XYZ file of C-alpha atoms in Angstrom:
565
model
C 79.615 67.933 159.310
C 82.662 66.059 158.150
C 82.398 62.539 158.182
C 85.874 61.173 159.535
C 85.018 57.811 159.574
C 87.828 48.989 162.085
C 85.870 21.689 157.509
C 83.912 22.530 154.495
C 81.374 19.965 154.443
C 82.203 18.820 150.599
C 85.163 19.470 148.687
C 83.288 20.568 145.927
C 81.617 23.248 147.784
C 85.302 24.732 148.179
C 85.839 25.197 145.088
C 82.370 25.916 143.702
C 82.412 29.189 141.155
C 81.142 32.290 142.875
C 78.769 34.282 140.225
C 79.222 37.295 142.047
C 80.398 40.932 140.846
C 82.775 41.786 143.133
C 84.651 41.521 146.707
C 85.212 44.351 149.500
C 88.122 44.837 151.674
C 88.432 44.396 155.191
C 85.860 45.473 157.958
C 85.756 47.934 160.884
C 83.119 49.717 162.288
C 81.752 52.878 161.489
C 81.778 55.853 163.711
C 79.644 59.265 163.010
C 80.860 62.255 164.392
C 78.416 64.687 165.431
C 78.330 68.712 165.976
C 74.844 70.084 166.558
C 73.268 73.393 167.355
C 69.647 72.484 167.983
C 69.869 72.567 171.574
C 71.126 69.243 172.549
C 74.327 68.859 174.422
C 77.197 66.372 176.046
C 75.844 63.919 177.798
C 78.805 64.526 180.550
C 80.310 67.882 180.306
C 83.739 66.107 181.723
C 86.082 67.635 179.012
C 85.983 70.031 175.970
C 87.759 68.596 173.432
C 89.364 71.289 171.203
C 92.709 71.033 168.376
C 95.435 72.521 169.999
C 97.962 74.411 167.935
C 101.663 73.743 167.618
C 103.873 74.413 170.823
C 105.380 78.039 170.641
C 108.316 78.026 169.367
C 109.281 81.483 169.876
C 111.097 81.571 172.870
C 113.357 78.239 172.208
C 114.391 80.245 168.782
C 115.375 82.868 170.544
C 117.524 80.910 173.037
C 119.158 79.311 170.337
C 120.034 82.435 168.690
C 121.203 84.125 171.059
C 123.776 80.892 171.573
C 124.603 81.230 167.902
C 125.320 84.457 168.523
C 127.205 84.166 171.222
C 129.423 81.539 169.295
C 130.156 83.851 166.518
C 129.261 87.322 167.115
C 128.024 89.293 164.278
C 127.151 86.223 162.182
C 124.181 86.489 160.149
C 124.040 82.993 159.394
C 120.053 81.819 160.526
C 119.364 78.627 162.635
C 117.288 75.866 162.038
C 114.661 75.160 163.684
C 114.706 71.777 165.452
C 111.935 70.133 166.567
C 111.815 68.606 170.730
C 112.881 65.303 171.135
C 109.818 64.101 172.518
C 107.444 65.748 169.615
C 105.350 63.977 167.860
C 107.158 63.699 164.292
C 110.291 64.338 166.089
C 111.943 61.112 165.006
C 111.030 60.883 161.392
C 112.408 64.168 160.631
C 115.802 63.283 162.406
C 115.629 60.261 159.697
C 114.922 62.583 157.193
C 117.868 64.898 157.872
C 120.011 61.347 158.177
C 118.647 58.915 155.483
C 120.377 55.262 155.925
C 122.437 54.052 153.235
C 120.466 51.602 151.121
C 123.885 50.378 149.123
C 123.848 47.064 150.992
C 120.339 46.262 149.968
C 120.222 43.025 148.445
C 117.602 42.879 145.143
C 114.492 40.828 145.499
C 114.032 37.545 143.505
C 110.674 37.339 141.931
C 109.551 34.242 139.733
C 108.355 35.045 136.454
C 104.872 33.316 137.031
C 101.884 35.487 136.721
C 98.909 34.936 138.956
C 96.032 34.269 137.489
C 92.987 36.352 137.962
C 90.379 33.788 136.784
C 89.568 30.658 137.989
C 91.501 27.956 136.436
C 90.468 24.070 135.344
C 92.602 20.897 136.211
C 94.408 21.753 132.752
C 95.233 25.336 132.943
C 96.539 24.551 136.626
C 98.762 21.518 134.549
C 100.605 24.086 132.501
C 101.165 26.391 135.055
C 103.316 24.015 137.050
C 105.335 23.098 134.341
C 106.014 26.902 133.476
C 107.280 26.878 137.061
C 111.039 27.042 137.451
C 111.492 27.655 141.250
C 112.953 25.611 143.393
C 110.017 25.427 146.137
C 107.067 23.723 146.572
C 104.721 25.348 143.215
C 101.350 24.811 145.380
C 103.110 26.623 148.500
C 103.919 29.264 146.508
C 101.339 30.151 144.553
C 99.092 30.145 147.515
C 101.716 32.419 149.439
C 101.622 34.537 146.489
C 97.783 34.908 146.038
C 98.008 35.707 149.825
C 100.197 38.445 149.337
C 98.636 39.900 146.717
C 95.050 38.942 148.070
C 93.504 37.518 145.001
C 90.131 36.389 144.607
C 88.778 33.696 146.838
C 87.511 32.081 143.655
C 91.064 31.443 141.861
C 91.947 30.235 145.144
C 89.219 27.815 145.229
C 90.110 26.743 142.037
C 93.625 25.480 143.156
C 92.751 23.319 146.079
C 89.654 21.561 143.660
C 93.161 20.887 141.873
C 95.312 19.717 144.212
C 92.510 17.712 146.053
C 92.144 15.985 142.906
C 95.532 14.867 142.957
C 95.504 14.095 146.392
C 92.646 11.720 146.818
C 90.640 14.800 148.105
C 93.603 16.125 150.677
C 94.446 19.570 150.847
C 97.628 20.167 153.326
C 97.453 22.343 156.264
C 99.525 25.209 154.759
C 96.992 25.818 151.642
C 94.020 25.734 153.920
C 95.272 28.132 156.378
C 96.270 30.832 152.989
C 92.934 30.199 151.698
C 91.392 30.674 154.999
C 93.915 34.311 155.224
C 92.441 34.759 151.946
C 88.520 34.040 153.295
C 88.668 35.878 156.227
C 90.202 38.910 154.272
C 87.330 38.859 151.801
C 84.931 39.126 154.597
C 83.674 35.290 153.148
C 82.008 34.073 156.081
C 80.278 31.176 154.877
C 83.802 30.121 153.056
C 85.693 30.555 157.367
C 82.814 28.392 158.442
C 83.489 25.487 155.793
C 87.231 25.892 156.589
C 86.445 25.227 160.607
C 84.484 22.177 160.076
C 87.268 21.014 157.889
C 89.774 21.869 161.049
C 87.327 20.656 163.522
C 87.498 17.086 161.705
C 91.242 16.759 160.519
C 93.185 18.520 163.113
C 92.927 18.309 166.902
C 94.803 21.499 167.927
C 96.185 24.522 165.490
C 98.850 26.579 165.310
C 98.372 30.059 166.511
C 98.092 31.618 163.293
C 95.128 29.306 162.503
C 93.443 29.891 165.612
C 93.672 33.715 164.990
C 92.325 33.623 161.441
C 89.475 31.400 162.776
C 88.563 34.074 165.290
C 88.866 36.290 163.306
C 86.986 35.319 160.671
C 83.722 34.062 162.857
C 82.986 37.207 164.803
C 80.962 38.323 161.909
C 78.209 34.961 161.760
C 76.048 34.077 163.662
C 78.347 31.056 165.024
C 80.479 33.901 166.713
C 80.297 32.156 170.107
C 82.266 29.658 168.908
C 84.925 31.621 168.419
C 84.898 32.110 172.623
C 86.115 28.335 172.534
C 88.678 28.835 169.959
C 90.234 31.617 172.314
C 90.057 28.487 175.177
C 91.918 26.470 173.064
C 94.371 28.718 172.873
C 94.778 29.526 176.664
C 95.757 25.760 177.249
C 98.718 26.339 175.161
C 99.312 29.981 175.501
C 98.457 33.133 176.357
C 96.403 34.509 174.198
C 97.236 37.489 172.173
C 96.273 41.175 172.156
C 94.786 40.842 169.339
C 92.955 37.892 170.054
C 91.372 39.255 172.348
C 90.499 42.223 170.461
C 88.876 39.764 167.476
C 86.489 38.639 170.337
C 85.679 41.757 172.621
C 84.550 43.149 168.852
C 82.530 40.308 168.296
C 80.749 40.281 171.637
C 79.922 44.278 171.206
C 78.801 43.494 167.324
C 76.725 40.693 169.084
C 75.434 43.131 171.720
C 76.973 41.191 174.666
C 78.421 43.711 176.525
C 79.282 41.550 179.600
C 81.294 39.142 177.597
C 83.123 41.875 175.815
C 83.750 43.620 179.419
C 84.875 40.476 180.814
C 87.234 39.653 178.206
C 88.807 43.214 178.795
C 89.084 42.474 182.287
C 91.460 39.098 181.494
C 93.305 40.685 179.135
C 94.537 43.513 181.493
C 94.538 40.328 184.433
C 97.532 39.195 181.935
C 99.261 42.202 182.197
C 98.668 42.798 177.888
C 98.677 46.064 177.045
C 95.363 46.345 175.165
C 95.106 47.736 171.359
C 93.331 50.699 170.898
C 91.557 49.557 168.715
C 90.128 47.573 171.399
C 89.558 50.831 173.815
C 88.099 52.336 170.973
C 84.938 49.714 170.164
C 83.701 50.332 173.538
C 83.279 53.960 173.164
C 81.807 53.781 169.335
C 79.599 50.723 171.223
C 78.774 53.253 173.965
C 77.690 56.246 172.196
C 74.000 54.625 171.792
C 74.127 53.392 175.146
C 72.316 55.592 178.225
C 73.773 53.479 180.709
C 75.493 54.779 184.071
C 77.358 51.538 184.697
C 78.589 51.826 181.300
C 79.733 54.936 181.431
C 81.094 53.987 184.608
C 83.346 51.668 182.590
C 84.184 54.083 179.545
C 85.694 56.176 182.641
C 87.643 53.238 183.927
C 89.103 52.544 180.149
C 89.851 56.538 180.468
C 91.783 56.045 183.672
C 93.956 53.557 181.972
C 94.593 56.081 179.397
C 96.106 58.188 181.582
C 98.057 55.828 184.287
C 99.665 53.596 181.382
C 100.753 56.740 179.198
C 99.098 55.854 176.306
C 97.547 58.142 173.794
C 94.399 57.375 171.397
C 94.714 58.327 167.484
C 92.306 60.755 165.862
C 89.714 58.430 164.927
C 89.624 57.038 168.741
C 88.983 60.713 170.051
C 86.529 61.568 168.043
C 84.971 58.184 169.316
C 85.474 59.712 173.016
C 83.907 62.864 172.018
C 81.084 61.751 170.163
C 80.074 59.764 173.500
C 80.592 62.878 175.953
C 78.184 64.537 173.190
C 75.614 61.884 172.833
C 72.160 63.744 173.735
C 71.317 66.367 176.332
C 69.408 69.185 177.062
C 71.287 72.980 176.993
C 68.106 74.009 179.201
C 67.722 71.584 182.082
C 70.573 69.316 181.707
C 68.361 66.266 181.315
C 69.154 63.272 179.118
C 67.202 63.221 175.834
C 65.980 59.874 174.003
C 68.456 58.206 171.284
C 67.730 58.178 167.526
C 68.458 54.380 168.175
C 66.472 51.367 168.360
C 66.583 49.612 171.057
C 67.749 45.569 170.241
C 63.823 44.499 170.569
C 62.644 47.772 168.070
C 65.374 46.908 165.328
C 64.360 42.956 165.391
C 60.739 43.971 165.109
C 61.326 46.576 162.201
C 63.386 44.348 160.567
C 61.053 41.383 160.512
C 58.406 43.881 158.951
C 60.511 45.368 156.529
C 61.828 41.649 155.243
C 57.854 40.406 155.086
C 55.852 43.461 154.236
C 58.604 45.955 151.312
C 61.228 42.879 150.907
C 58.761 39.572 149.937
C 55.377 41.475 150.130
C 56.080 44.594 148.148
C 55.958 45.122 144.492
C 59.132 44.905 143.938
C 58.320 42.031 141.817
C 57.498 44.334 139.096
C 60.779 45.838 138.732
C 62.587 42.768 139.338
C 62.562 38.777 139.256
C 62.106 36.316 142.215
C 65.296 34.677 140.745
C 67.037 37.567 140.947
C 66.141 39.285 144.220
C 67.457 35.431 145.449
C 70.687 35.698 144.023
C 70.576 39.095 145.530
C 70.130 37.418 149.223
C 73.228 34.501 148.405
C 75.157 37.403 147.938
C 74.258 39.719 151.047
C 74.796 36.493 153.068
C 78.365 35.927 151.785
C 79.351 39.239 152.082
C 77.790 40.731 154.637
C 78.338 42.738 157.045
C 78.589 45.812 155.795
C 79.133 49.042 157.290
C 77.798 51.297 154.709
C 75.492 50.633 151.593
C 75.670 52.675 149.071
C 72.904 53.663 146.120
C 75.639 53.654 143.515
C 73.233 54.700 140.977
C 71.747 57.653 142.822
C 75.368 58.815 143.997
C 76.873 59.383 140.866
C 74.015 61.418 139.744
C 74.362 63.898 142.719
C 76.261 66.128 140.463
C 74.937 66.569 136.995
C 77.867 68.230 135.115
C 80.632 65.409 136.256
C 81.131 61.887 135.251
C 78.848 59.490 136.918
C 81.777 56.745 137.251
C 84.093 59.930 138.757
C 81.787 60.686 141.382
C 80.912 56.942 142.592
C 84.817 56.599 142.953
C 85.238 59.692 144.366
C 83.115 58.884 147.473
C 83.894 55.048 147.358
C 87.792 55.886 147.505
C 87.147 58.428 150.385
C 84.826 56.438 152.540
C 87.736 53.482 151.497
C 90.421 54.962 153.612
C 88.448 54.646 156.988
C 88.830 50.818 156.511
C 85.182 50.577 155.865
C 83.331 47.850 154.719
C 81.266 49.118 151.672
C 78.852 47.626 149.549
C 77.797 49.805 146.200
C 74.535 48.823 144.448
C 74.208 49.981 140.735
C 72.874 48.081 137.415
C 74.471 46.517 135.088
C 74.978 49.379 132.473
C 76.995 51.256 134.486
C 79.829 48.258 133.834
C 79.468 48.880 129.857
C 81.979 51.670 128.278
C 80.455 54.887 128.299
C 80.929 58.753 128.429
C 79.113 58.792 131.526
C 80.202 55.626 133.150
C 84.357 54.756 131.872
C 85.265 50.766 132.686
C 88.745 51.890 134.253
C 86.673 53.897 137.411
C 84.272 51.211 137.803
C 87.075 48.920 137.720
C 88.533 50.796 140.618
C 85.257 51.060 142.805
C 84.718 47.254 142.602
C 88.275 46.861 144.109
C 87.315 49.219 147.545
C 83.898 48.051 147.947
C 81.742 44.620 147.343
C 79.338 45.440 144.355
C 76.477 44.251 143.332
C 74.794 45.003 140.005
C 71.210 44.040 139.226
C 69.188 44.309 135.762
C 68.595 47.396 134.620
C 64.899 47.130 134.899
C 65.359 46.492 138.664
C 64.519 48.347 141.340
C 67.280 49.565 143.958
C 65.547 50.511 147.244
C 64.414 46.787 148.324
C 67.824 45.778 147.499
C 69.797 48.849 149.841
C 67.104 48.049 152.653
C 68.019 44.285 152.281
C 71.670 44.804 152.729
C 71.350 47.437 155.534
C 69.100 45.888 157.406
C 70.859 42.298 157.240
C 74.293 43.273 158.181
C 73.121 44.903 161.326
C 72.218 48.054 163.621
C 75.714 49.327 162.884
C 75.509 49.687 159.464
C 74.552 52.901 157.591
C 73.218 53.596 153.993
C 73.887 56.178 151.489
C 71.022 57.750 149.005
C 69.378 60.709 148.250
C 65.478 58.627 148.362
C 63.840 59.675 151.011
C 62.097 55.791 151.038
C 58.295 57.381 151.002
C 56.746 54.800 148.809
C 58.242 51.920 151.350
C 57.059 53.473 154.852
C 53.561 53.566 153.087
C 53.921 49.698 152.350
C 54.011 48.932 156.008
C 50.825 47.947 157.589
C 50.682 50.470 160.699
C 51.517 53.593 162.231
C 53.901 51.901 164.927
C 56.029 50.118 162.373
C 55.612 53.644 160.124
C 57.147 55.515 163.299
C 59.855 52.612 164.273
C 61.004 53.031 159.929
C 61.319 56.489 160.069
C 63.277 57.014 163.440
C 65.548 53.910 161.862
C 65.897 56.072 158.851
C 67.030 59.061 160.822
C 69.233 57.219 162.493
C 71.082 55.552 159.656
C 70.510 57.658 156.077
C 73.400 59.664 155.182
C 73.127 62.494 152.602
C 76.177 64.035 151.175
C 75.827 67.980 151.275
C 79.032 68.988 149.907
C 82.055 67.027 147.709
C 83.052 67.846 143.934
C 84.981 64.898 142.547
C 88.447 65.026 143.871
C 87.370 67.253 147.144
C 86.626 65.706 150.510
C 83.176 64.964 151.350
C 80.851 66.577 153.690
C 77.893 64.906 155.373
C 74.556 66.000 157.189
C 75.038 65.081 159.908
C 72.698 62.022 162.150
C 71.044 63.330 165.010
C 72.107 61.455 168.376
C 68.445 62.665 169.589
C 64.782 60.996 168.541
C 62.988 64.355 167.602
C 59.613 63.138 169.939
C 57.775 64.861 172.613
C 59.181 62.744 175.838
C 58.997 63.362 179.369
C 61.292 62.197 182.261
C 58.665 62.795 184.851
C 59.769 66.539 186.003
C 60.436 67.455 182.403
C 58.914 67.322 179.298
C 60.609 68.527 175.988
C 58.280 69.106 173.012
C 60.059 69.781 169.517
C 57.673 72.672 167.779
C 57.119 74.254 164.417
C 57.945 77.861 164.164
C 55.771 80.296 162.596
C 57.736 81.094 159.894
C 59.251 77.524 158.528
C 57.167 74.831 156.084
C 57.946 71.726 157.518
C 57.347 68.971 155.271
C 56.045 65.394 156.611
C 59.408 63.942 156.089
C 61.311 66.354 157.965
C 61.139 66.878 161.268
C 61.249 70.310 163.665
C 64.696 71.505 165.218
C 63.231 74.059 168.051
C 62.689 72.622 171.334
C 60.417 73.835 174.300
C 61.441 72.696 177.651
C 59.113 72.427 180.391
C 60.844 71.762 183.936
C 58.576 71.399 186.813
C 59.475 73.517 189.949
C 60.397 71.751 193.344
């Protein structure tokens, strides 16, 4: 398939040095689209959803011939072909045809400063300023311009320790609410969570923006409640925003409370907002693991308002729609079949044995150092979550006659554009100058995607089931390992059956991409490949004859037993 894939306590904890490789760009969730042929269908046949080709244009030529004709008989001049008003695209090729003048267009005044891209001491920060020729505030706008540009959170850092230290340890309101757009930007939860004790203490109400950036930012911790109260904060004021909203119906599905989300929809549409999509969309991507009729009661409801407010989802949203109309059923008796996905209580339990018995109990000791593997943890709790995790190493080697660096960008830059939060693991010889690995590419991955790159002795697989694991049942990992050695570390065949259905559920394997071309993945099964019963039915995956099945791998023909009434 295709894979399309949304106050600080001290102040010298702000500005502490971070020793990490690395920051990621913004976070949304990732959605798997699925087509499969092993005898599972939609869940509710409501809809087929098929690409529809362009409106036929034929006959509306031929009209407007016919008028040309009719104008000027015998000309053989042709006619353009205009698209409908109301066509999507319409508009932007009537701007095309008449491009604005751009004479009046007043040129932009830039200062000659140059950000820096390192953290800088008291001194360094001293000279700056008196480089500084513009007429502003220099603090206001270097923080406006590291906002802009989104530098690191570290240089940031670096000029607050400065300014505090001027300032008897005060930082204004306007550089901690850039550093906090900066924070929350950088996925940095721990850094929003110092900034909102800092609020909490100095400032009895916010302005908007800082409310939003607060919300914003908290959804992702564990302290994502909290943000609930922010949004109450903001009601005595004002009405809260569509997008408000939106920051806390996502948090409440990434939470897994789906009656807080649902109620939060509710008010929104009680205030007459016209929801974002986005919004509409991360209850169907929430939904598509959910065997639920009440839900789907509600997914029908959100569909309803589709329709009776005119509004029309993007590509990414209807694949969302699809993939839940397509989420597990039999072609044979119509019956629902058992999800690939843990339940809430399975993924806690797995993940507790993972973290005690291949994490701390494993050997991963001898590939790596206790020191290490904890740095390795400070890091995954900083950045985290992710929504994919990515072998870095084990990537680039999928194709043997291109350059490792090539390949890793080539599916980091892809996966990129979805607005995914990544995280690539590799070692540290991949960052040195090579044939195989060039310092420009790398350069370029660690700008799309959080890296992290251990010693080359190390070990990857404790690290990618670290990360996965932490950031949550969402996320998904990328590697080619089928993780043998680390299902025989745990103690028992329960937790051996919970790791590989997990696996299933979450391992993507890229089948098809040459540097440069798009990528192609196998595709996750929606399905848990188990004999299971409903009572009257049972359905019993089977080996043929004729096909080695290896103990990894698991059979795709069904046999569906349906007991007569």
């Amino acid at each position: 398939m295709t894979f399309y894939l949304f106050g600080i306590r001290s102040f010298p904890k702000l500005w502490k040095s971070n020793p990490y490789l690395g920051l990621g760009p913004g976070h949304s969730y990732v959605s798997l689209f699925l087509s499969d042929s092993c005898g599972i269908r939609s869940q509710q046949r409501l809809f087929s959803l098929k690409t529809m080709s362009p409106q036929n244009t034929k006959a509306t030529n031929l009209i407007a011939k016919a008028r040309h004709l009719r104008k000027g008989e015998g000309s053989n001049k042709q006619v353009s072909s205009v698209p409908h008003f109301f066509s999507a695209g319409a508009a932007k090729k009537r701007s095309q045809m008449n491009p604005q003048s751009k004479d009046h267009a007043l040129p932009s005044v830039r200062n000659t400063i140059q950000l820096p891209t390192q953290p800088l001491n008291s001194e360094e920060w001293d000279k700056l300023k008196a480089d500084f020729k513009g007429k502003t505030s220099f603090e206001s706008f270097i923080i406006s311009q590291m906002a802009h540009s989104h530098s690191s959170v570290d240089v940031a850092k670096s000029l607050l320790a400065w300014v505090a230290a001027k300032n008897n340890g005060i930082v204004s309101y306007d550089l901690l609410v850039r550093y906090l757009y900066l924070c929350v930007f950088h996925m940095q939860t721990s850094e929003v969570i110092d900034v909102f004790e800092i609020m909490k203490t100095r400032y009895k109400t916010l302005e908007p923006g800082g409310y939003t950036l607060l919300i914003q930012g908290l959804i992702h911790s564990d302290r994502w409640r909290e943000s609930l109260l922010l949004l109450e904060d903001i009601k005595k004021v004002i009405t809260p925003s569509k997008k408000n909203y939106n920051d806390c119906i996502q948090g409440a599905l990434l939470h897994q409370d789906i009656n807080t989300a649902w109620n939060l929809y509710q008010e929104l549409l009680g205030h007459d907002i016209v929801p974002m999509l986005e919004t509409l969309k991360a209850f169907f991507d929430f939904g598509k693991d959910i065997k639920d009729d009440n839900y789907s009661n509600k997914l029908l409801d959100i569909l309803s308002y589709l329709r009776n407010n005119q509004l029309y989802p993007g590509e990414s949203f209807a694949h969302s729609i699809k993939t839940w109309f397509e989420s597990g059923q039999c072609l044979g008796c119509g019956k629902t079949i058992e999800s690939i996905q843990l339940s809430p209580e399975e993924y806690e339990f797995l993940k507790g044995r993972i973290m005690r018995d291949v994490i701390d109990g494993g050997d991963q000791y001898k590939k790596t150092t206790p020191q290490e593997l904890k740095r390795f943890e400070n890091f995954v709790k900083s950045y985290s979550p992710f929504d994919i995790v990515i072998d870095g190493l084990n990537v680039a080697k999928m194709f043997p006659k291109a350059r490792e660096s090539q390949v890793l960008l080539n599916v980091v830059s892809q996966l990129a554009k979805q607005n995914l939060r990544l995280l690539v693991l590799g070692r540290k010889h991949m960052l040195r100058q090579s044939f195989r690995w060039r310092k420009d590419e790398m350069a370029e991955v660690q700008k799309q995607a959080s890296c992290f790159f251990a010693d080359n002795i190390s070990k990857d697989d404790p690290f990618l089931l670290y990360a996965t694991l932490h950031s949550g049942n969402h996320c998904r990992f990328i590697t080619k390992d089928l993780m043998r050695d680390h299902k025989a570390c745990l103690p028992d065949a329960k937790t051996q059956r919970l790791f590989f259905k997990w696996q299933q559920g979450h391992q993507l394997a890229i089948i098809n991409g040459f540097p440069g071309s798009k990528l192609t993945f196998q595709h996750i099964l929606s399905y848990d490949t188990v004999v299971q019963t409903t009572g009257d039915s049972w359905h019993i995956p089977y080996d043929e004859d004729v096909v080695e099945r290896y103990s990894y791998e698991v059979p795709t023909k069904w046999l569906c037993l349906h007991q007569k009434t």
